[in-house]
PDB file of C-alpha atoms and ligand atoms in Angstrom:
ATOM      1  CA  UNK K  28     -20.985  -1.068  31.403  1.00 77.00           C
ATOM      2  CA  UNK K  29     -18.929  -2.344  28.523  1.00 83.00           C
ATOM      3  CA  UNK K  30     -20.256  -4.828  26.139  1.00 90.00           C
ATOM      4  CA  UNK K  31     -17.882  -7.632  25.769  1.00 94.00           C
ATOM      5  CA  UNK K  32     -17.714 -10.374  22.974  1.00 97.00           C
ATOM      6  CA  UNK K  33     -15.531 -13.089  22.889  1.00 97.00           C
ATOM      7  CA  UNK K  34     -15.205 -15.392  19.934  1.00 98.00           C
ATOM      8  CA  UNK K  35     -13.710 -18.561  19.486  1.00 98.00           C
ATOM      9  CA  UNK K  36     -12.023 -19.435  16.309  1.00 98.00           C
ATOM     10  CA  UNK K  37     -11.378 -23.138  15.905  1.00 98.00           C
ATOM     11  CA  UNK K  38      -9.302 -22.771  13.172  1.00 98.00           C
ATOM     12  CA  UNK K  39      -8.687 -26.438  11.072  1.00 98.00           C
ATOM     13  CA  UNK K  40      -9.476 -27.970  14.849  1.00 98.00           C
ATOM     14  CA  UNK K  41     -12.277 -30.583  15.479  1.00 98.00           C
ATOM     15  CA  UNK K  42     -14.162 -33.049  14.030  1.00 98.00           C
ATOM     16  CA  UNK K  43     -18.303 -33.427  14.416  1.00 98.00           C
ATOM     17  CA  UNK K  44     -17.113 -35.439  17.705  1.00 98.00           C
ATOM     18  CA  UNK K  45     -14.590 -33.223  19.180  1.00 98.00           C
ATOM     19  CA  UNK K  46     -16.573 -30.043  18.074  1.00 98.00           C
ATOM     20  CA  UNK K  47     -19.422 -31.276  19.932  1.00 98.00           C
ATOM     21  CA  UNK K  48     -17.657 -32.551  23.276  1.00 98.00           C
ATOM     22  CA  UNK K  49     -15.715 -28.724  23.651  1.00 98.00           C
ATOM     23  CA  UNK K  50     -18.895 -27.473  22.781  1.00 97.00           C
ATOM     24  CA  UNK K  51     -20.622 -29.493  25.388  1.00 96.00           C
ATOM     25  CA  UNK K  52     -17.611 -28.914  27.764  1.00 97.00           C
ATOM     26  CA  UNK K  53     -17.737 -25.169  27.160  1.00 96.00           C
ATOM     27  CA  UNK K  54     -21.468 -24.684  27.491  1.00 95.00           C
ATOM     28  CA  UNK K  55     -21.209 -26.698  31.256  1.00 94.00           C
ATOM     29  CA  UNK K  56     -19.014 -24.533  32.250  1.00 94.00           C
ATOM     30  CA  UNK K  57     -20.288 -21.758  31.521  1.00 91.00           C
ATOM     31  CA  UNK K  58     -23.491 -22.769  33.463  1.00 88.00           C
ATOM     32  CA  UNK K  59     -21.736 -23.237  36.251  1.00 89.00           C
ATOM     33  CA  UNK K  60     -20.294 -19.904  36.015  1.00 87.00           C
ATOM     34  CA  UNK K  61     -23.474 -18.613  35.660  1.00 82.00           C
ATOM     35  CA  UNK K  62     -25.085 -20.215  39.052  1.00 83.00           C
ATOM     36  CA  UNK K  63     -21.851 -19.040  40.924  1.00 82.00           C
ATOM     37  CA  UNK K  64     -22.133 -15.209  39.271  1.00 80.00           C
ATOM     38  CA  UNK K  65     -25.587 -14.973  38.539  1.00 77.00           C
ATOM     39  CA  UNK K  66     -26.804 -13.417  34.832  1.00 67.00           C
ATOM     40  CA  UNK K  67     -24.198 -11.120  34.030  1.00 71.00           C
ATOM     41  CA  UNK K  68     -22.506  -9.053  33.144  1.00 80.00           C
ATOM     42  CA  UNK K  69     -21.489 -12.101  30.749  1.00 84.00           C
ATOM     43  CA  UNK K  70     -19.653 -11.567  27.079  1.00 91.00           C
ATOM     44  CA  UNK K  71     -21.833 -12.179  24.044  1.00 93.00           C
ATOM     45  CA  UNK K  72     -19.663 -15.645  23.448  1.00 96.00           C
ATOM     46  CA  UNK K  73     -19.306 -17.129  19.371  1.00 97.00           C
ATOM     47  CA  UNK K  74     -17.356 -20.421  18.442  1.00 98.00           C
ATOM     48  CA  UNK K  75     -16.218 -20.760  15.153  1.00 98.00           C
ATOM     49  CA  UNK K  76     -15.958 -24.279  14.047  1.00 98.00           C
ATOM     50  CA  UNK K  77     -14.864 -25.535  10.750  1.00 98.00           C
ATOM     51  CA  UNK K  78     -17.795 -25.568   8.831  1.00 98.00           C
ATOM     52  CA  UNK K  79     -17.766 -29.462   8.698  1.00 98.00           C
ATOM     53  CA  UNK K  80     -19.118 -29.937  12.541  1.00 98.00           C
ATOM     54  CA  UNK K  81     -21.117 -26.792  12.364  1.00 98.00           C
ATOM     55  CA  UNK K  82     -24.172 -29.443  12.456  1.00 98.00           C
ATOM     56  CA  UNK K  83     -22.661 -31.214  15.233  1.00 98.00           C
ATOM     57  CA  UNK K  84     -22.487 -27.631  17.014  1.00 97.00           C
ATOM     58  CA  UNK K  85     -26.306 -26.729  16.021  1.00 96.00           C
ATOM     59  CA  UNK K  86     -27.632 -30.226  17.475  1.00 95.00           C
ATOM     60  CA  UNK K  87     -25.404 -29.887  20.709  1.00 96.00           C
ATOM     61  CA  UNK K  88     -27.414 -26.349  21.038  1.00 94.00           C
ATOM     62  CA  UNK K  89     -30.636 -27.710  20.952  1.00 93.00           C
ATOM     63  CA  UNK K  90     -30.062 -30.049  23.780  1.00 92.00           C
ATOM     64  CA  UNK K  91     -32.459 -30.291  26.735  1.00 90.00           C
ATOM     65  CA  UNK K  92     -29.393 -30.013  28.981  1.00 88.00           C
ATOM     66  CA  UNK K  93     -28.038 -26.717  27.443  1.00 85.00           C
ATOM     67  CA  UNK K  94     -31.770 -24.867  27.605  1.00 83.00           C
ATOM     68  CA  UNK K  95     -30.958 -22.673  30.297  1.00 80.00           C
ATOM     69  CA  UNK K  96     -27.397 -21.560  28.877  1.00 79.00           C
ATOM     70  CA  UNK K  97     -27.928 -21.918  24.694  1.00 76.00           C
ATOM     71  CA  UNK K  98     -28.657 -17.930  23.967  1.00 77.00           C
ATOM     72  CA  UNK K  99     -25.282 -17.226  25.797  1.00 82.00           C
ATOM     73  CA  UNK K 100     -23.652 -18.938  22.754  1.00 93.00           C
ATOM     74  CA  UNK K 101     -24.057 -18.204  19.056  1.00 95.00           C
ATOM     75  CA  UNK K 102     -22.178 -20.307  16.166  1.00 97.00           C
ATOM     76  CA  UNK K 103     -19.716 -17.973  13.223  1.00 98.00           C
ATOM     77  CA  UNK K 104     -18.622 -19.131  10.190  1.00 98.00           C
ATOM     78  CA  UNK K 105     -14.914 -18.562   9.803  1.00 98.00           C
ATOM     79  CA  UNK K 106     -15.203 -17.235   6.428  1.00 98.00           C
ATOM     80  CA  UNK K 107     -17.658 -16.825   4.140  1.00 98.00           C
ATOM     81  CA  UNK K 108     -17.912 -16.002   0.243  1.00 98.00           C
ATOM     82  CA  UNK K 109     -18.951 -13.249  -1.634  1.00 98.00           C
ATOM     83  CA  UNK K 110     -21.262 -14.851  -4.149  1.00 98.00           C
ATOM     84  CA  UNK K 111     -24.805 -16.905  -2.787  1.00 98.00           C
ATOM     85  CA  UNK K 112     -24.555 -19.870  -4.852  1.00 98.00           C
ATOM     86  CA  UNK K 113     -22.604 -21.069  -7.953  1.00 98.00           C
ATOM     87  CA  UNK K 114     -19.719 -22.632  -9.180  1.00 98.00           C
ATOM     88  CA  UNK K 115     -17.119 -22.202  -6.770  1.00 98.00           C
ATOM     89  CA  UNK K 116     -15.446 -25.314  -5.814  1.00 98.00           C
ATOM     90  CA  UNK K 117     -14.797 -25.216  -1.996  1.00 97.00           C
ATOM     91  CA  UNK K 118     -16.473 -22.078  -0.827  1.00 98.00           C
ATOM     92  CA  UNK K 119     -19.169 -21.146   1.441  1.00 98.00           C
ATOM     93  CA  UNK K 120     -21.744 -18.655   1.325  1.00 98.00           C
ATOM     94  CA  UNK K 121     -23.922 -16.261   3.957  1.00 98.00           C
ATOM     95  CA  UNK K 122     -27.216 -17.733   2.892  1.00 98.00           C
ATOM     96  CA  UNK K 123     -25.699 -21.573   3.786  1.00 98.00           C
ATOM     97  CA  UNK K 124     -23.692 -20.101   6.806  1.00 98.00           C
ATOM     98  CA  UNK K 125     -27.091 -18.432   8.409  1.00 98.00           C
ATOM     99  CA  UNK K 126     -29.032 -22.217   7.463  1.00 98.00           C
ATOM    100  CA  UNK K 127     -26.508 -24.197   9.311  1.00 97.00           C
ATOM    101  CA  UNK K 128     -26.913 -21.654  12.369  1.00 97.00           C
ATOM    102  CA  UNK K 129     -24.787 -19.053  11.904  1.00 98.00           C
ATOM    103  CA  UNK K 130     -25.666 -15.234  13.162  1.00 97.00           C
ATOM    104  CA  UNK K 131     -22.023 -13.936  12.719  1.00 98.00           C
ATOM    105  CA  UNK K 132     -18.975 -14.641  10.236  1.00 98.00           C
ATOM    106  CA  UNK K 133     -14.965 -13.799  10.680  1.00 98.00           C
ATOM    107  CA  UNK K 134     -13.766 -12.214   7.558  1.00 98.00           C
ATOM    108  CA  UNK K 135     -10.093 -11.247   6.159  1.00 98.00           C
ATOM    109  CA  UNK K 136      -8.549 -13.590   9.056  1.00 98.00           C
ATOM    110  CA  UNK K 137      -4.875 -13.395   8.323  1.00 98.00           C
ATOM    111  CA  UNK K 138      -4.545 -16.920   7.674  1.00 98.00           C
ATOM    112  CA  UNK K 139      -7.048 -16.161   5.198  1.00 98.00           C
ATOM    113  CA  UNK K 140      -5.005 -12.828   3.366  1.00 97.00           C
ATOM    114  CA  UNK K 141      -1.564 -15.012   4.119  1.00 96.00           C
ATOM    115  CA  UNK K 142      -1.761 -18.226   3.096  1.00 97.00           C
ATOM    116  CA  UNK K 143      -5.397 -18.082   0.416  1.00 97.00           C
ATOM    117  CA  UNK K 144      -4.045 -15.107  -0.765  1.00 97.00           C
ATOM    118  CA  UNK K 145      -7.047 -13.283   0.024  1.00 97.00           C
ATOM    119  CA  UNK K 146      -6.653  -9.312  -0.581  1.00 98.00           C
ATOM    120  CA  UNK K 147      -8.180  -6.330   0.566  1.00 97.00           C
ATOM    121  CA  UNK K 148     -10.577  -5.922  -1.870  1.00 97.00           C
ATOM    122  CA  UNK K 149     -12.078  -9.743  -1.659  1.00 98.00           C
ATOM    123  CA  UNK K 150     -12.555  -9.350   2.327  1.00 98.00           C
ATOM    124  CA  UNK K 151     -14.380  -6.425   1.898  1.00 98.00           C
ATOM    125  CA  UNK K 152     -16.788  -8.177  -0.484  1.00 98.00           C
ATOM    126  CA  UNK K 153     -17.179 -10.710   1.712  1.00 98.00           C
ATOM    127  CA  UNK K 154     -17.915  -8.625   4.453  1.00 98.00           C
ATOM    128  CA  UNK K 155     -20.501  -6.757   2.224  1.00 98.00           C
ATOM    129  CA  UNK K 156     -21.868  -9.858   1.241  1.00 98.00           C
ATOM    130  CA  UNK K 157     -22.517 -11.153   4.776  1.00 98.00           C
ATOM    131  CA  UNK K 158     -24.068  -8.235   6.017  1.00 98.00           C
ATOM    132  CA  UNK K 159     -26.366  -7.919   2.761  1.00 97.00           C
ATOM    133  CA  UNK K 160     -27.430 -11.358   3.465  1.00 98.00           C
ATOM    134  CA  UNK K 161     -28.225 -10.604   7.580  1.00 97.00           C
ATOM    135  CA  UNK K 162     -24.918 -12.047   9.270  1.00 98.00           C
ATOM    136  CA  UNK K 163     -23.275  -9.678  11.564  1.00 98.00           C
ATOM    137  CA  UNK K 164     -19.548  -9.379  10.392  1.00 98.00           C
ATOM    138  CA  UNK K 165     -15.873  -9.369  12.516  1.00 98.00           C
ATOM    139  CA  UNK K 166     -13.350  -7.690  10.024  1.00 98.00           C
ATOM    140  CA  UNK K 167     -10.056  -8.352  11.285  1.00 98.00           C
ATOM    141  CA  UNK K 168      -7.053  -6.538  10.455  1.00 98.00           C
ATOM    142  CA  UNK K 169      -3.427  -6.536  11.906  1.00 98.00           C
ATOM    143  CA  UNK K 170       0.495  -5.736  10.481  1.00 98.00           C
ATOM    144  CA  UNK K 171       2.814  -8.131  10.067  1.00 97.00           C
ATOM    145  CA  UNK K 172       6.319  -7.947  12.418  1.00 97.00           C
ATOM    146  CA  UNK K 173       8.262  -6.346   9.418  1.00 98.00           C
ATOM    147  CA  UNK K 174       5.457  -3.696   9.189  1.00 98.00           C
ATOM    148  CA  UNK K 175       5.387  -3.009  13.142  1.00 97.00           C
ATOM    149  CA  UNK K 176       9.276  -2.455  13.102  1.00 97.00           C
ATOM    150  CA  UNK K 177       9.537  -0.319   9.984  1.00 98.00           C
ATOM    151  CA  UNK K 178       6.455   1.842  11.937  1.00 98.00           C
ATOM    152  CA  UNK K 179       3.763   1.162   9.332  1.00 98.00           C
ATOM    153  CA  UNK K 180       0.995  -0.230  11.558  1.00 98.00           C
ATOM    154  CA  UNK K 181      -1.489   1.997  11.147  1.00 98.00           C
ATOM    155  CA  UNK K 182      -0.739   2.543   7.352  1.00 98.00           C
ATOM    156  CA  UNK K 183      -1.815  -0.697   7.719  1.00 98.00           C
ATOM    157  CA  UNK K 184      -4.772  -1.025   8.943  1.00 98.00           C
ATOM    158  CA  UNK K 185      -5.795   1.974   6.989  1.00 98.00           C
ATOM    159  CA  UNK K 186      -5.535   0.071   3.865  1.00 98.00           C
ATOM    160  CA  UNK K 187      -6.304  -2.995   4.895  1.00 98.00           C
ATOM    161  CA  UNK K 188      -9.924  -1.102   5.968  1.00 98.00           C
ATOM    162  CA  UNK K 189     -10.369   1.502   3.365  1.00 97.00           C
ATOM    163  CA  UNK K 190     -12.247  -0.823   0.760  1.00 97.00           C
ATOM    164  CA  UNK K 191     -14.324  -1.958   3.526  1.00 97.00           C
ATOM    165  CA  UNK K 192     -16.152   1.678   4.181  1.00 96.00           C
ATOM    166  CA  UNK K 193     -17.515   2.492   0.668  1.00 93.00           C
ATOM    167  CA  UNK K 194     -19.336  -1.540   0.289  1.00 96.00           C
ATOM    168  CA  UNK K 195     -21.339  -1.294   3.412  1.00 94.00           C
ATOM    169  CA  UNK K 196     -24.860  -1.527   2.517  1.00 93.00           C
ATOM    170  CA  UNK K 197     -26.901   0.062   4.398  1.00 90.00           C
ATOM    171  CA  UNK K 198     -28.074  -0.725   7.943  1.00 90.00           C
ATOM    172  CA  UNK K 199     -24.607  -2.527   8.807  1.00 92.00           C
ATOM    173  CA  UNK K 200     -24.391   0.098  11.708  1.00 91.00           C
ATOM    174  CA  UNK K 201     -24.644  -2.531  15.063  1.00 93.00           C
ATOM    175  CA  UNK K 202     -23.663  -5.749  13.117  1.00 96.00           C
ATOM    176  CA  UNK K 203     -19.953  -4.394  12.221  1.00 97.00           C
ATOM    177  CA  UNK K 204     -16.916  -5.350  14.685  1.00 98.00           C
ATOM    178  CA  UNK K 205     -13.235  -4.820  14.192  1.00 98.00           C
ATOM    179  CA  UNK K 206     -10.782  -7.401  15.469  1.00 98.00           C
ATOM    180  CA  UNK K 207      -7.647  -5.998  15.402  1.00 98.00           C
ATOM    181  CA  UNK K 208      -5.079  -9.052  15.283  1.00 98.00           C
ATOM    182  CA  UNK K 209      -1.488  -8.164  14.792  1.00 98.00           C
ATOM    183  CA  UNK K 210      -0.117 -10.985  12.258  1.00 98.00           C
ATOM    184  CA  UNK K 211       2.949 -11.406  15.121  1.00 98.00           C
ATOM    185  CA  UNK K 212       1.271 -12.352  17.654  1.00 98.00           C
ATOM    186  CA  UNK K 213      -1.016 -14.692  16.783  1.00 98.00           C
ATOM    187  CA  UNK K 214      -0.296 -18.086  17.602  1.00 97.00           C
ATOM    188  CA  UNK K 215       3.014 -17.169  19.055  1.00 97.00           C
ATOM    189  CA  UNK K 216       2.381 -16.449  22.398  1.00 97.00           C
ATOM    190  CA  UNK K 217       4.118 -12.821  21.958  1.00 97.00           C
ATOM    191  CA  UNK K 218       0.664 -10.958  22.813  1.00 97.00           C
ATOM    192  CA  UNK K 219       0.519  -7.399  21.751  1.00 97.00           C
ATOM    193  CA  UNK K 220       1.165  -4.629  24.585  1.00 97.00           C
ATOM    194  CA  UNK K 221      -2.999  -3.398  25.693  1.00 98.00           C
ATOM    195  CA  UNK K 222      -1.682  -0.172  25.011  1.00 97.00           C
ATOM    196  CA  UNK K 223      -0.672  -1.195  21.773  1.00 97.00           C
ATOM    197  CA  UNK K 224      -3.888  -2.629  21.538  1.00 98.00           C
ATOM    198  CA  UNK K 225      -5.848   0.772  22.615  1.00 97.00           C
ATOM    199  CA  UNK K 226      -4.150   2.658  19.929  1.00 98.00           C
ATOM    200  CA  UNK K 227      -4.983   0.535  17.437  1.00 98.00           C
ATOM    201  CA  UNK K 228      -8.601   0.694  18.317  1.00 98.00           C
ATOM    202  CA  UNK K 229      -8.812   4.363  18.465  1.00 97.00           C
ATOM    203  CA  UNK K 230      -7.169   4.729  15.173  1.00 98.00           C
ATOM    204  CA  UNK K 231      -9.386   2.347  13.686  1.00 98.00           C
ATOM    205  CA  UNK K 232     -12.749   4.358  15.213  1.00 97.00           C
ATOM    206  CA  UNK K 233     -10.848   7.134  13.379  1.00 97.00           C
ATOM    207  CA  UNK K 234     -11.172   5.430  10.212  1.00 97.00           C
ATOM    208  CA  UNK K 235     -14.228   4.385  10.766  1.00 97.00           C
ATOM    209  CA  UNK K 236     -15.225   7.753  11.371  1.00 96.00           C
ATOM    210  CA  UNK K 237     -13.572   9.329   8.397  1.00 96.00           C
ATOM    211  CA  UNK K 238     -14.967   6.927   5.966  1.00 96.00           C
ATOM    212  CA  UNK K 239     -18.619   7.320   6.933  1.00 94.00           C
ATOM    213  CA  UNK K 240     -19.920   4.437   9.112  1.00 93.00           C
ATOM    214  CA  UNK K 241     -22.513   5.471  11.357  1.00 87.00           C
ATOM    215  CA  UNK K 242     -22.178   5.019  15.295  1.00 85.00           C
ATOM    216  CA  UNK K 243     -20.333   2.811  17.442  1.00 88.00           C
ATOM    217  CA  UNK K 244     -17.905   0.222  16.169  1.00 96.00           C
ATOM    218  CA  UNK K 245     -16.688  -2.017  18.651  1.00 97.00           C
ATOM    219  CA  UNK K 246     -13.044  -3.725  18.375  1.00 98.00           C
ATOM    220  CA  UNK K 247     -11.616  -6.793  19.644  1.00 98.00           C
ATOM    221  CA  UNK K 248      -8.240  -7.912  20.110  1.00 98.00           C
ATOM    222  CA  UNK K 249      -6.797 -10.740  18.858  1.00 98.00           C
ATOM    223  CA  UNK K 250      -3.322 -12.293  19.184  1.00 98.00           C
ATOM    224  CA  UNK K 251      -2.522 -14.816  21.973  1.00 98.00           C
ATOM    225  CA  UNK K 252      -4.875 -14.068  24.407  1.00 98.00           C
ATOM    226  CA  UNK K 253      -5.342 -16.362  27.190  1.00 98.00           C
ATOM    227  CA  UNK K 254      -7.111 -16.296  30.533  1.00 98.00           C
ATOM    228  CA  UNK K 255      -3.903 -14.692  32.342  1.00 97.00           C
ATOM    229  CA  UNK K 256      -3.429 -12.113  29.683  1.00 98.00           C
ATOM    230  CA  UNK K 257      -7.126 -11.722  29.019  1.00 98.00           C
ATOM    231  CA  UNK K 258      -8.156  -8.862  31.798  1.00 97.00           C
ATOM    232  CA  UNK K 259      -5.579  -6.415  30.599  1.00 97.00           C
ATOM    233  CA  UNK K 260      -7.144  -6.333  27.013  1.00 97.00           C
ATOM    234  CA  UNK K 261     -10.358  -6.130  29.044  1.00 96.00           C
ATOM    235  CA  UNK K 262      -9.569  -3.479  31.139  1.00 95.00           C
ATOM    236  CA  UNK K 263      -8.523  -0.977  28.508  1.00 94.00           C
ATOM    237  CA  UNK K 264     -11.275   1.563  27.728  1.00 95.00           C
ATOM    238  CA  UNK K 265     -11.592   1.050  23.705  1.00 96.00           C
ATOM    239  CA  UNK K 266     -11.324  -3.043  23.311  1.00 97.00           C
ATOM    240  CA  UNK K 267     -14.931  -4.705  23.875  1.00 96.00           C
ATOM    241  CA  UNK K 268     -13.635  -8.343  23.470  1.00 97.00           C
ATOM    242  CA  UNK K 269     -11.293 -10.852  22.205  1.00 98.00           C
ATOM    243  CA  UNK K 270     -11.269 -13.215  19.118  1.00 98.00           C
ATOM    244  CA  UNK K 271      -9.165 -16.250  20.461  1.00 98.00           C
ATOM    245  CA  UNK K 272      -7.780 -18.773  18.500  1.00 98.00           C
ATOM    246  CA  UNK K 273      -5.771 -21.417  20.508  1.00 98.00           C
ATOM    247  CA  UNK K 274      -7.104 -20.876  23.511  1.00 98.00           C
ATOM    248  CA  UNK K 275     -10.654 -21.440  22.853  1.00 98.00           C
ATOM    249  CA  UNK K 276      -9.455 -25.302  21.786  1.00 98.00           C
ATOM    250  CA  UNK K 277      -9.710 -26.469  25.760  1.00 98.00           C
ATOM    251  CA  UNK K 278     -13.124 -25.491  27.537  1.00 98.00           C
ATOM    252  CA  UNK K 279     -11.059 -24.276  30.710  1.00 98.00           C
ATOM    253  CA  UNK K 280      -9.042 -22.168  28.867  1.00 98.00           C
ATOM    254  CA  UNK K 281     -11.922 -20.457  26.846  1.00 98.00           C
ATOM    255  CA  UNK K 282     -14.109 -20.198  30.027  1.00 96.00           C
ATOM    256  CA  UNK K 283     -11.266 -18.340  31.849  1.00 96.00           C
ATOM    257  CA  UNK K 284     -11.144 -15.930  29.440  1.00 97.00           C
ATOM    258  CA  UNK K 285     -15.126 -15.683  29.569  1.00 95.00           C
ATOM    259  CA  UNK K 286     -14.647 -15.388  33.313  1.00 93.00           C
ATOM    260  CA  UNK K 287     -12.225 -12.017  32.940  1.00 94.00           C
ATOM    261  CA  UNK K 288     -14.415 -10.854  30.250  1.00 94.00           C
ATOM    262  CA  UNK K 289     -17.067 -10.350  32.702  1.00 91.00           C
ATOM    263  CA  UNK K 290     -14.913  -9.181  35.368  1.00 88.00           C
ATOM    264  CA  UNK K 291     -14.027  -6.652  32.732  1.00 83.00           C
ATOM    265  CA  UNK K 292     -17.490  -5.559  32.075  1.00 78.00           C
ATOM    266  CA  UNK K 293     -18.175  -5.416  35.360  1.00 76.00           C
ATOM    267  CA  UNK K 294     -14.906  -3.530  36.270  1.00 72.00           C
ATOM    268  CA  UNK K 295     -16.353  -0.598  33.588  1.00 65.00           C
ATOM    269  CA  UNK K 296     -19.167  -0.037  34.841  1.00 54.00           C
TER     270      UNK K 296
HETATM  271  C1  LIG E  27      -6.773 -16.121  15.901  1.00 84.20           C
HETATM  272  O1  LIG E  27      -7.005 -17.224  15.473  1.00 84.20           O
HETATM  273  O2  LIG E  27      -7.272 -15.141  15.363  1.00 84.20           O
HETATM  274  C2  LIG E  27      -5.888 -15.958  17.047  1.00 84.20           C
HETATM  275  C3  LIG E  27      -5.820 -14.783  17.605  1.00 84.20           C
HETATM  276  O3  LIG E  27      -5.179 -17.055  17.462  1.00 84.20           O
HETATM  277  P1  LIG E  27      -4.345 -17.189  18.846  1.00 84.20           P
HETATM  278  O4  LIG E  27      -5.291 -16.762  19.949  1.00 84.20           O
HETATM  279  O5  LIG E  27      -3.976 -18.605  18.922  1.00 84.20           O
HETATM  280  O6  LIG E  27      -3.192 -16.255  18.767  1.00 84.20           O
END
């Protein structure tokens, strides 16, 4: 059977309040889902909330009501800094990530190498840094449209993961994931082909492969995935998952996708 993760990436979306209502919303659902399907095969399911209602998330967790259903859900930072503590204005670190209830952390997000100017080199130290400090990591990579057309994709994601092989300290093997997110699609609604989508994943098991790290690596895909979409992502043999951006903002939207990520397990087994 496949092992599916979804995560949820909130982006600059919800307040304490809001954050806690989809939360709430999310975590309903999802026991309902359980009493009509029974335990599993369910996805390993993460929400990434701004880091300003990541208390908001961590009370809503420990709710009486939620018991049954909390370990179906863990809580990611959306990015997290290379450095523990210090003076740097504005940024967040693994040790305050995995005190406000954090397990897991997105790292190199587009938005983040875009628009923060983040390069290859500073993702990779903040993926080193967050798996040195005992969060597991999703390192996402993807080409921009330009880079797709001129056939550069995986030149791509070659560089964008080379820096990434030689900083892994040791014992990352299990707590490393891939989310391969072409830059065009997300957001747009222009989802990547699942073919597409396979050959990115193989190539970047390649990589993986080539530059050292140990075992399994599991990718996700990212880019416009919604629950109609969602099973043909699922279905192909080398994605394990989907990082999700505006559709995790509505609770129905986000559990539908849950709901074909478990088909999909199911479906591989
Ligand atoms: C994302 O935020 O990484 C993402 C894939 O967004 P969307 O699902 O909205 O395309």
């Amino acid at each position: 059977m496949k092992p599916m993760t979804v995560v949820g990436n909130w982006k600059m979306h919800t307040n304490p309040a809001e954050a806690r209502a989809l939360l709430r919303d999310i975590l309903r659902g999802l026991t309902h889902l359980r009493e009509i399907h029974g335990s599993g095969p369910w996805p390993r399911v993460l929400v990434a909330p701004p880091f300003t209602s990541l208390a908001a998330c961590q009370e809503t967790l420990r709710d009486d009501e939620f018991a049954e259903t909390v370990w179906a859900i863990h809580l990611a930072g959306q990015d997290v800094f290379w450095e523990a503590e210090g003076a740097y204005t504005g940024a967040i670190s693994a040790p305050m990530l995995l005190a406000s209830g954090c397990r897991e952390a997105v790292v190199g997000h587009s938005e983040r190498r875009r628009i923060f100017r983040e390069t290859e080199e500073e993702a990779a130290k903040k993926a080193k840094a967050a798996l040195e400090a005992g969060l597991e990591v999703f390192f996402c990579v993807g080409e921009e449209e330009k880079e797709r057309e001129r056939g550069e994709t995986l030149a791509v994601l070659r560089r964008q993961l080379e820096p990434l092989w030689s900083l892994l300290p040791e014992g990352s093997q299990g707590r490393l994931a891939i989310a391969y997110e072409p830059v065009w699609a997300i957001g747009t609604g222009k989802a990547a082909q699942p073919q597409d989508a396979e050959e990115a994943a193989l190539f970047i098991r390649e990589e993986a492969r080539k530059g050292g790290y140990p075992g399994d690596l599991p990718v996700l895909y990212g880019g416009s995935v919604t629950p109609e979409n969602a099973g043909a992502y699922f279905q192909v043999p080398s994605i394990q998952g989907a990082l999700v951006g505006g559709a995790s903002l509505k609770a129905a939207s986000f559990l539908g996708i849950l709901e074909a990520a478990r088909k999909g397990a199911e479906g591989s087994s």
